[in-house]
Short mmCIF file of C-alpha atoms in Angstrom, two decimals:
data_model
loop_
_atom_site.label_atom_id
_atom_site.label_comp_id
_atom_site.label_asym_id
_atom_site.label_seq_id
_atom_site.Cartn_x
_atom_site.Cartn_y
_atom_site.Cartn_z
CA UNK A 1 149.61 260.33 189.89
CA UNK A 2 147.77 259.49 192.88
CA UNK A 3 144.87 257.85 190.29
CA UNK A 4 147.86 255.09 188.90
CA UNK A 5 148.80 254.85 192.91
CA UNK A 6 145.80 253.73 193.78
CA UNK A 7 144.75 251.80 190.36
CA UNK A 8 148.09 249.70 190.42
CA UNK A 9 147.89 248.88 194.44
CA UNK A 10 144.71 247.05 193.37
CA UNK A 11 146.54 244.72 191.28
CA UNK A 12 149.20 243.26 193.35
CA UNK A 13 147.36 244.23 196.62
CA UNK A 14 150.51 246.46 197.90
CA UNK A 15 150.15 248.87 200.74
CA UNK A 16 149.90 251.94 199.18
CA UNK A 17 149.55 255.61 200.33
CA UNK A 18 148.95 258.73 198.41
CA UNK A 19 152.34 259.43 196.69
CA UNK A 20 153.40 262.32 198.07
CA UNK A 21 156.78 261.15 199.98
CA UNK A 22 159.01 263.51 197.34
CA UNK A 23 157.42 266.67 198.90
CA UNK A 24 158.05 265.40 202.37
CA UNK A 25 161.18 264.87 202.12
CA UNK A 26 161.48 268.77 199.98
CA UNK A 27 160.12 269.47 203.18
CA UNK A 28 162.17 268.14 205.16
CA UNK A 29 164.92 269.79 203.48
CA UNK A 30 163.63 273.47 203.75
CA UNK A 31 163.15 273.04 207.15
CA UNK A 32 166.79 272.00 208.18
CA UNK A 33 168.18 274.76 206.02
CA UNK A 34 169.79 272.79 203.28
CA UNK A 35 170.80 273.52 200.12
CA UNK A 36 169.03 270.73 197.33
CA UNK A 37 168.25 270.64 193.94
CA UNK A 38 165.40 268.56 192.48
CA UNK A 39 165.22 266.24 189.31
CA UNK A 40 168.92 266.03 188.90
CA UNK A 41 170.50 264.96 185.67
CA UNK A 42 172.96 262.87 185.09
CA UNK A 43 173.94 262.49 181.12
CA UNK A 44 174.63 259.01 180.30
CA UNK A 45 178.19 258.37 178.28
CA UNK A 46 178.39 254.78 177.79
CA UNK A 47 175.67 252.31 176.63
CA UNK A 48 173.58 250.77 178.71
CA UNK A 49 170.94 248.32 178.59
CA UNK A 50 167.49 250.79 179.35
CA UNK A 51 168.35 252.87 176.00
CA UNK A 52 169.00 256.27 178.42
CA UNK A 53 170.63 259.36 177.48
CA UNK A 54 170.32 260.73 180.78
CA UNK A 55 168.98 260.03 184.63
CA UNK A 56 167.17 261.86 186.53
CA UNK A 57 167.45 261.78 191.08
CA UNK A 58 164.73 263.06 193.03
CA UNK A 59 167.13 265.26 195.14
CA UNK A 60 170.87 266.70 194.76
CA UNK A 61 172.57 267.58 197.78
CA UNK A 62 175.62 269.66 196.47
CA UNK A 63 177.45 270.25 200.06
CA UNK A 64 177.83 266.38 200.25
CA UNK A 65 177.54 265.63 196.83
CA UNK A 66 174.66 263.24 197.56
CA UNK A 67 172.05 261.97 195.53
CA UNK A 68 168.43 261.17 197.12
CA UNK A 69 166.13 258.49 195.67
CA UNK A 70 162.29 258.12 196.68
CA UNK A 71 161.12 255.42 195.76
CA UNK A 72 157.90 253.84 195.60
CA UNK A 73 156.70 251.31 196.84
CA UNK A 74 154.98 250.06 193.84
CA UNK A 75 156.87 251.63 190.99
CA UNK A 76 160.28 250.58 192.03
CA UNK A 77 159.10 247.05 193.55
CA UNK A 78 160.07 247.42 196.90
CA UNK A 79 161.32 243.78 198.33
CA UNK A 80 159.55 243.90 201.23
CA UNK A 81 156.06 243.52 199.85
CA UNK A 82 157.66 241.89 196.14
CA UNK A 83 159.14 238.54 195.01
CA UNK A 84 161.77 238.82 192.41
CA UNK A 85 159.37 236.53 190.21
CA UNK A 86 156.70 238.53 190.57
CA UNK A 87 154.54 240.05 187.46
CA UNK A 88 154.09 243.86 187.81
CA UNK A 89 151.91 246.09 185.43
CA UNK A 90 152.91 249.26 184.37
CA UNK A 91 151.08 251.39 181.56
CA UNK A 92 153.06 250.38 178.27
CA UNK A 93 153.80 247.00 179.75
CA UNK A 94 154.40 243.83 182.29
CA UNK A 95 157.57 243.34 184.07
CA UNK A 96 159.15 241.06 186.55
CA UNK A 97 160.06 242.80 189.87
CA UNK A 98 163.91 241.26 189.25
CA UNK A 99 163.81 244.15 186.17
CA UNK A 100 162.94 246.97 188.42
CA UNK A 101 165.43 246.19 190.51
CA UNK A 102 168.09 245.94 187.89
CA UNK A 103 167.07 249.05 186.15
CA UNK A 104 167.52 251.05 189.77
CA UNK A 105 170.44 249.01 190.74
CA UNK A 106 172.26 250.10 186.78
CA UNK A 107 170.73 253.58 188.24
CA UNK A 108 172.83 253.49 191.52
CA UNK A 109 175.84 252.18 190.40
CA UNK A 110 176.09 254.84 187.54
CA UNK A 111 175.98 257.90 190.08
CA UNK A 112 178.60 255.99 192.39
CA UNK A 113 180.88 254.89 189.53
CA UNK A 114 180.12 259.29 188.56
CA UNK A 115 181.66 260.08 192.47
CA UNK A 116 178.31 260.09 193.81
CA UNK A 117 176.99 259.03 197.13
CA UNK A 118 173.12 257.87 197.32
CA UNK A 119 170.36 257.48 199.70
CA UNK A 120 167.62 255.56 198.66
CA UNK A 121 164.55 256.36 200.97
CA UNK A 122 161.64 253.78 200.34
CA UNK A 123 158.11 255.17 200.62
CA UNK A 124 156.55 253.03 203.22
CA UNK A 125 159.21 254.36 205.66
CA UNK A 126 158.21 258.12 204.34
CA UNK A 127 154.82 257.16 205.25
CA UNK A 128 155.11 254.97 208.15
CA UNK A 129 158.23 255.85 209.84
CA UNK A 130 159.22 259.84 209.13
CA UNK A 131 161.00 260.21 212.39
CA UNK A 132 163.41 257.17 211.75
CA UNK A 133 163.62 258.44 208.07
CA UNK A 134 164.29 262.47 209.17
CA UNK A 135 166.85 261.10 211.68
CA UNK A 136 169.07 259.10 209.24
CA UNK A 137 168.57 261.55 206.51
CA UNK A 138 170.21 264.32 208.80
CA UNK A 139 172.65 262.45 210.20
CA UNK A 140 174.22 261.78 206.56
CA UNK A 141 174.10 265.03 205.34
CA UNK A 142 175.04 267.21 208.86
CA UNK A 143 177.34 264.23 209.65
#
């Protein structure tokens, strides 16, 4: 993983970091003593336009009944260092950023339309900002 990181920064010149912002935020997790689950599923019972049967979230959070999303900065586009325009490679493909961000956006939407509240935690603020990021985080789940 950390070979495509580093491969696909070089083509769009994104700051990237070693991807390692799901085990921070695991992490994170242990060490405030909550409950989680990792790689949740959610079976998909409708038709949708990315041909899924099911969708996976980085992290469950069964007390709130919260879903948490890490996403990266390259692989999910983020609009800070992406146009909507622009052309992003992937292995198996090219795709304008716009697609990304409809593909997470039907992503969302599904687990909210399901009863399901989401945090979407962007990996440059993992990286660059974990104090912010642990400070938010806690405040949504110990309320």
């Amino acid at each position: 993983m950390r070979f495509h990181a580093c491969l696909f920064s070089i083509y769009n010149k994104v700051p990237m970091m070693p991807i390692f912002t799901q085990r921070k935020i695991k992490n994170l997790l242990l060490q405030n003593n909550i409950e989680f689950s990792t790689q949740y599923e959610i079976l998909v019972d409708r038709s949708n336009p990315f041909s899924r049967t099911k969708l996976l979230y980085d992290f469950y959070i069964p007390s709130k009944n919260l879903l948490i999303e890490c996403n990266g900065s390259y692989w999910h586009c983020d609009p800070r260092f992406f146009q909507s325009e622009q052309i992003v490679k992937f292995p198996g493909g090219t795709y304008k950023s716009s697609d990304i961000w409809a593909r997470d956006k039907f992503k969302l939407d599904f687990a909210c339309d399901k009863g399901y509240s989401v945090h979407t935690i962007w990996e440059f603020d993992i990286n660059n900002n974990i104090e912010n990021v642990t400070k938010t985080l806690l405040k949504i789940i110990k309320g």
